[in-house]
PDB file of C-alpha atoms in Angstrom:
ATOM      1  CA  MET A 245       0.000   0.000   0.001  1.00  0.00           C
ATOM      2  CA  ALA A 246       1.358   3.420  -0.894  1.00  0.00           C
ATOM      3  CA  SER A 247       1.769   5.804   1.990  1.00  0.00           C
ATOM      4  CA  SER A 248       1.375   9.522   2.169  1.00  0.00           C
ATOM      5  CA  SER A 249       2.721  11.965   4.682  1.00  0.00           C
ATOM      6  CA  TYR A 250      -0.382  13.757   5.861  1.00  0.00           C
ATOM      7  CA  SER A 251       1.341  16.686   7.535  1.00  0.00           C
ATOM      8  CA  SER A 252       3.692  17.819   4.775  1.00  0.00           C
ATOM      9  CA  SER A 253       1.632  17.398   1.611  1.00  0.00           C
ATOM     10  CA  PRO A 254      -1.977  16.510   0.904  1.00  0.00           C
ATOM     11  CA  CYS A 255      -2.724  13.409  -1.142  1.00  0.00           C
ATOM     12  CA  ALA A 256      -3.243  13.865  -4.873  1.00  0.00           C
ATOM     13  CA  ALA A 257      -7.035  13.604  -4.446  1.00  0.00           C
ATOM     14  CA  CYS A 258      -7.319  16.290  -1.787  1.00  0.00           C
ATOM     15  CA  LYS A 259      -4.910  18.538  -3.665  1.00  0.00           C
ATOM     16  CA  PHE A 260      -6.950  18.101  -6.858  1.00  0.00           C
ATOM     17  CA  LEU A 261     -10.218  18.710  -5.006  1.00  0.00           C
ATOM     18  CA  ARG A 262      -8.648  21.665  -3.113  1.00  0.00           C
ATOM     19  CA  ARG A 263      -9.551  20.441   0.306  1.00  0.00           C
ATOM     20  CA  LYS A 264      -7.669  19.671   3.482  1.00  0.00           C
ATOM     21  CA  CYS A 265      -6.296  16.140   3.630  1.00  0.00           C
ATOM     22  CA  MET A 266      -7.388  14.623   6.921  1.00  0.00           C
ATOM     23  CA  PRO A 267      -5.502  11.776   8.632  1.00  0.00           C
ATOM     24  CA  ASP A 268      -8.406   9.416   7.888  1.00  0.00           C
ATOM     25  CA  CYS A 269      -8.631  10.386   4.203  1.00  0.00           C
ATOM     26  CA  ILE A 270      -9.852   7.393   2.199  1.00  0.00           C
ATOM     27  CA  PHE A 271      -7.842   8.512  -0.851  1.00  0.00           C
ATOM     28  CA  ALA A 272      -4.462   9.184   0.809  1.00  0.00           C
ATOM     29  CA  PRO A 273      -3.062   5.638   0.849  1.00  0.00           C
ATOM     30  CA  TYR A 274      -3.891   5.086  -2.836  1.00  0.00           C
ATOM     31  CA  PHE A 275      -3.340   8.483  -4.458  1.00  0.00           C
ATOM     32  CA  PRO A 276       0.035   9.765  -3.226  1.00  0.00           C
ATOM     33  CA  PRO A 277       1.002  13.374  -3.910  1.00  0.00           C
ATOM     34  CA  GLU A 278       3.682  12.178  -6.381  1.00  0.00           C
ATOM     35  CA  GLU A 279       0.997  10.788  -8.735  1.00  0.00           C
ATOM     36  CA  PRO A 280      -1.461  13.636  -9.343  1.00  0.00           C
ATOM     37  CA  GLN A 281      -2.407  12.444 -12.859  1.00  0.00           C
ATOM     38  CA  LYS A 282      -3.598   9.108 -11.477  1.00  0.00           C
ATOM     39  CA  PHE A 283      -6.346  10.765  -9.452  1.00  0.00           C
ATOM     40  CA  ALA A 284      -7.092  13.343 -12.149  1.00  0.00           C
ATOM     41  CA  ASN A 285      -7.832  10.535 -14.633  1.00  0.00           C
ATOM     42  CA  VAL A 286      -9.929   8.555 -12.130  1.00  0.00           C
ATOM     43  CA  HIS A 287     -11.856  11.688 -11.145  1.00  0.00           C
ATOM     44  CA  LYS A 288     -12.508  12.642 -14.759  1.00  0.00           C
ATOM     45  CA  ILE A 289     -13.979   9.229 -15.604  1.00  0.00           C
ATOM     46  CA  PHE A 290     -15.630   8.087 -12.363  1.00  0.00           C
ATOM     47  CA  GLY A 291     -15.923  11.154 -10.113  1.00  0.00           C
ATOM     48  CA  ALA A 292     -14.523  11.565  -6.613  1.00  0.00           C
ATOM     49  CA  SER A 293     -17.822  10.766  -4.904  1.00  0.00           C
ATOM     50  CA  ASN A 294     -18.232   7.456  -6.734  1.00  0.00           C
ATOM     51  CA  VAL A 295     -14.634   6.451  -6.033  1.00  0.00           C
ATOM     52  CA  SER A 296     -15.074   7.330  -2.363  1.00  0.00           C
ATOM     53  CA  LYS A 297     -18.258   5.236  -2.152  1.00  0.00           C
ATOM     54  CA  LEU A 298     -16.575   2.331  -3.893  1.00  0.00           C
ATOM     55  CA  LEU A 299     -13.540   2.413  -1.591  1.00  0.00           C
ATOM     56  CA  ASN A 300     -15.792   2.477   1.474  1.00  0.00           C
ATOM     57  CA  GLU A 301     -17.726  -0.571   0.199  1.00  0.00           C
ATOM     58  CA  VAL A 302     -14.631  -2.626  -0.655  1.00  0.00           C
ATOM     59  CA  GLN A 303     -12.732  -4.609   1.981  1.00  0.00           C
ATOM     60  CA  PRO A 304      -9.580  -2.752   3.094  1.00  0.00           C
ATOM     61  CA  HIS A 305      -7.255  -5.456   1.745  1.00  0.00           C
ATOM     62  CA  GLN A 306      -8.883  -5.137  -1.703  1.00  0.00           C
ATOM     63  CA  ARG A 307      -8.786  -1.364  -1.992  1.00  0.00           C
ATOM     64  CA  GLU A 308      -5.360  -1.078  -3.584  1.00  0.00           C
ATOM     65  CA  ASP A 309      -6.377  -3.513  -6.345  1.00  0.00           C
ATOM     66  CA  ALA A 310      -9.645  -1.627  -6.821  1.00  0.00           C
ATOM     67  CA  VAL A 311      -7.810   1.692  -7.184  1.00  0.00           C
ATOM     68  CA  ASN A 312      -5.309   0.163  -9.616  1.00  0.00           C
ATOM     69  CA  SER A 313      -8.187  -1.205 -11.695  1.00  0.00           C
ATOM     70  CA  LEU A 314      -9.964   2.153 -11.670  1.00  0.00           C
ATOM     71  CA  ALA A 315      -6.763   3.947 -12.656  1.00  0.00           C
ATOM     72  CA  TYR A 316      -6.124   1.488 -15.503  1.00  0.00           C
ATOM     73  CA  GLU A 317      -9.679   1.770 -16.815  1.00  0.00           C
ATOM     74  CA  ALA A 318      -9.647   5.563 -16.483  1.00  0.00           C
ATOM     75  CA  GLU A 319      -6.421   5.836 -18.463  1.00  0.00           C
ATOM     76  CA  ALA A 320      -7.787   3.446 -21.105  1.00  0.00           C
ATOM     77  CA  ARG A 321     -11.053   5.438 -21.318  1.00  0.00           C
ATOM     78  CA  ILE A 322      -9.121   8.660 -21.826  1.00  0.00           C
ATOM     79  CA  LYS A 323      -7.123   7.071 -24.656  1.00  0.00           C
ATOM     80  CA  ASP A 324     -10.146   5.288 -26.163  1.00  0.00           C
ATOM     81  CA  PRO A 325     -13.432   6.837 -24.926  1.00  0.00           C
ATOM     82  CA  VAL A 326     -15.637   4.279 -26.670  1.00  0.00           C
ATOM     83  CA  TYR A 327     -14.040   0.941 -25.766  1.00  0.00           C
ATOM     84  CA  GLY A 328     -11.632   1.722 -22.922  1.00  0.00           C
ATOM     85  CA  CYS A 329      -9.679  -1.278 -21.691  1.00  0.00           C
ATOM     86  CA  VAL A 330     -12.016  -3.629 -23.576  1.00  0.00           C
ATOM     87  CA  GLY A 331     -10.554  -2.233 -26.800  1.00  0.00           C
ATOM     88  CA  ALA A 332      -7.021  -2.907 -25.581  1.00  0.00           C
ATOM     89  CA  ILE A 333      -7.973  -6.435 -24.510  1.00  0.00           C
ATOM     90  CA  SER A 334      -9.596  -7.044 -27.889  1.00  0.00           C
ATOM     91  CA  VAL A 335      -6.470  -5.913 -29.744  1.00  0.00           C
ATOM     92  CA  LEU A 336      -4.318  -8.185 -27.585  1.00  0.00           C
ATOM     93  CA  GLN A 337      -6.653 -11.163 -28.111  1.00  0.00           C
ATOM     94  CA  ARG A 338      -6.502 -10.690 -31.896  1.00  0.00           C
ATOM     95  CA  GLN A 339      -2.717 -10.525 -31.657  1.00  0.00           C
ATOM     96  CA  VAL A 340      -2.623 -13.765 -29.643  1.00  0.00           C
ATOM     97  CA  ILE A 341      -4.855 -15.493 -32.215  1.00  0.00           C
ATOM     98  CA  ARG A 342      -2.670 -14.250 -35.091  1.00  0.00           C
ATOM     99  CA  LEU A 343       0.513 -15.385 -33.327  1.00  0.00           C
ATOM    100  CA  GLN A 344      -1.047 -18.774 -32.504  1.00  0.00           C
ATOM    101  CA  LYS A 345      -1.905 -19.274 -36.189  1.00  0.00           C
ATOM    102  CA  GLU A 346       1.639 -18.290 -37.149  1.00  0.00           C
ATOM    103  CA  LEU A 347       3.045 -20.734 -34.589  1.00  0.00           C
ATOM    104  CA  ASP A 348       0.766 -23.519 -35.846  1.00  0.00           C
ATOM    105  CA  ALA A 349       1.853 -22.856 -39.444  1.00  0.00           C
ATOM    106  CA  THR A 350       5.518 -22.894 -38.426  1.00  0.00           C
ATOM    107  CA  ASN A 351       5.056 -26.160 -36.527  1.00  0.00           C
ATOM    108  CA  ALA A 352       3.308 -27.657 -39.558  1.00  0.00           C
ATOM    109  CA  ASP A 353       6.216 -26.542 -41.751  1.00  0.00           C
ATOM    110  CA  LEU A 354       8.682 -28.139 -39.333  1.00  0.00           C
ATOM    111  CA  ILE A 355       6.740 -31.397 -39.338  1.00  0.00           C
ATOM    112  CA  ARG A 356       6.517 -31.320 -43.137  1.00  0.00           C
ATOM    113  CA  TYR A 357      10.253 -30.654 -43.347  1.00  0.00           C
ATOM    114  CA  THR A 358      10.975 -33.462 -40.901  1.00  0.00           C
ATOM    115  CA  CYS A 359       8.803 -35.907 -42.872  1.00  0.00           C
ATOM    116  CA  ASN A 360      10.314 -34.947 -46.239  1.00  0.00           C
ATOM    117  CA  GLU A 361      13.891 -35.052 -45.003  1.00  0.00           C
ATOM    118  CA  MET A 362      13.509 -38.186 -42.903  1.00  0.00           C
ATOM    119  CA  PRO A 363      15.429 -40.969 -44.637  1.00  0.00           C
ATOM    120  CA  THR A 364      14.092 -44.458 -44.889  1.00  0.00           C
ATOM    121  CA  LEU A 365      16.014 -47.003 -42.868  1.00  0.00           C
ATOM    122  CA  GLN A 366      18.218 -48.193 -45.759  1.00  0.00           C
ATOM    123  CA  ASP A 367      18.687 -44.688 -47.250  1.00  0.00           C
ATOM    124  CA  GLY A 368      19.447 -43.347 -43.818  1.00  0.00           C
ATOM    125  CA  MET A 369      22.098 -45.962 -43.251  1.00  0.00           C
ATOM    126  CA  ARG A 370      23.667 -45.131 -46.621  1.00  0.00           C
ATOM    127  CA  ARG A 371      23.538 -41.349 -46.014  1.00  0.00           C
ATOM    128  CA  ILE A 372      24.854 -41.557 -42.486  1.00  0.00           C
ATOM    129  CA  GLY A 373      27.603 -43.916 -43.554  1.00  0.00           C
ATOM    130  CA  GLU A 374      28.784 -41.604 -46.362  1.00  0.00           C
ATOM    131  CA  GLY A 375      30.602 -38.972 -44.379  1.00  0.00           C
ATOM    132  CA  SER A 376      29.747 -39.338 -40.802  1.00  0.00           C
ATOM    133  CA  THR A 377      32.475 -39.990 -38.298  1.00  0.00           C
ATOM    134  CA  LEU A 378      29.841 -41.727 -36.206  1.00  0.00           C
ATOM    135  CA  ALA A 379      29.317 -44.281 -38.963  1.00  0.00           C
ATOM    136  CA  HIS A 380      33.011 -45.217 -38.854  1.00  0.00           C
ATOM    137  CA  HIS A 381      32.674 -46.158 -35.230  1.00  0.00           C
ATOM    138  CA  SER A 382      29.242 -47.768 -35.436  1.00  0.00           C
ATOM    139  CA  PRO A 383      27.925 -48.681 -38.878  1.00  0.00           C
ATOM    140  CA  THR A 384      24.405 -49.236 -37.561  1.00  0.00           C
ATOM    141  CA  ALA A 385      24.068 -45.849 -35.817  1.00  0.00           C
ATOM    142  CA  ALA A 386      20.967 -44.386 -37.491  1.00  0.00           C
ATOM    143  CA  TYR A 387      18.672 -42.738 -34.977  1.00  0.00           C
ATOM    144  CA  TYR A 388      15.388 -40.972 -35.505  1.00  0.00           C
ATOM    145  CA  TYR A 389      13.174 -39.763 -32.710  1.00  0.00           C
ATOM    146  CA  PRO A 390       9.821 -38.113 -33.467  1.00  0.00           C
ATOM    147  CA  SER A 391       9.445 -34.428 -32.762  1.00  0.00           C
ATOM    148  CA  PRO A 392       8.352 -33.502 -29.237  1.00  0.00           C
ATOM    149  CA  TRP A 393       5.223 -31.667 -30.429  1.00  0.00           C
ATOM    150  CA  SER A 394       3.730 -34.626 -32.221  1.00  0.00           C
ATOM    151  CA  ASN A 395       3.460 -38.278 -31.264  1.00  0.00           C
ATOM    152  CA  ASP A 396       4.036 -39.567 -34.783  1.00  0.00           C
ATOM    153  CA  PRO A 397       4.520 -36.746 -37.314  1.00  0.00           C
ATOM    154  CA  CYS A 398       5.252 -38.866 -40.381  1.00  0.00           C
ATOM    155  CA  GLY A 399       3.320 -42.025 -39.771  1.00  0.00           C
ATOM    156  CA  ASP A 400       6.445 -43.916 -38.671  1.00  0.00           C
ATOM    157  CA  ALA A 401       6.946 -45.070 -35.155  1.00  0.00           C
ATOM    158  CA  GLY A 402      10.380 -43.520 -35.343  1.00  0.00           C
ATOM    159  CA  PHE A 403      13.319 -45.761 -35.951  1.00  0.00           C
ATOM    160  CA  HIS A 404      16.567 -46.380 -34.353  1.00  0.00           C
ATOM    161  CA  THR A 405      19.088 -49.019 -34.993  1.00  0.00           C
ATOM    162  CA  GLY A 406      22.355 -49.546 -33.347  1.00  0.00           C
ATOM    163  CA  GLY A 407      23.840 -50.736 -30.166  1.00  0.00           C
TER     164      GLY A 407
END
């Protein structure tokens, strides 16, 4: 919880409302004098009276979260008067959907690449044996393990031969 020094400077709410900040001010813990724009935005959108009523109805341990939510919504409403934070959430959801589609397409490309490049058992033995130092030590060392994002990407159970 943010604290305010009552004696030296009034909280941002009382300063904005041009009134004396009392020691029991409901706004003081949540609208410190260093953040005057926070209260100005909340006041512009919700009004001081409504915020005061809301804070008095909310449990003390939930007040800071309530003020943070009000401040976020007020700032979003000032930026986008029609949709507020719902507009921002909507933009982010569309971005997540677009990125998920891009990720799915990339995973499909990787699976397709893996299936097209995966040698058959005999071809794989020939290819591995043609220049691999591993093949010189173990001529039957052809390993294939399916990709971690798919149980069986190419219809093979995955092969591995060797010791």
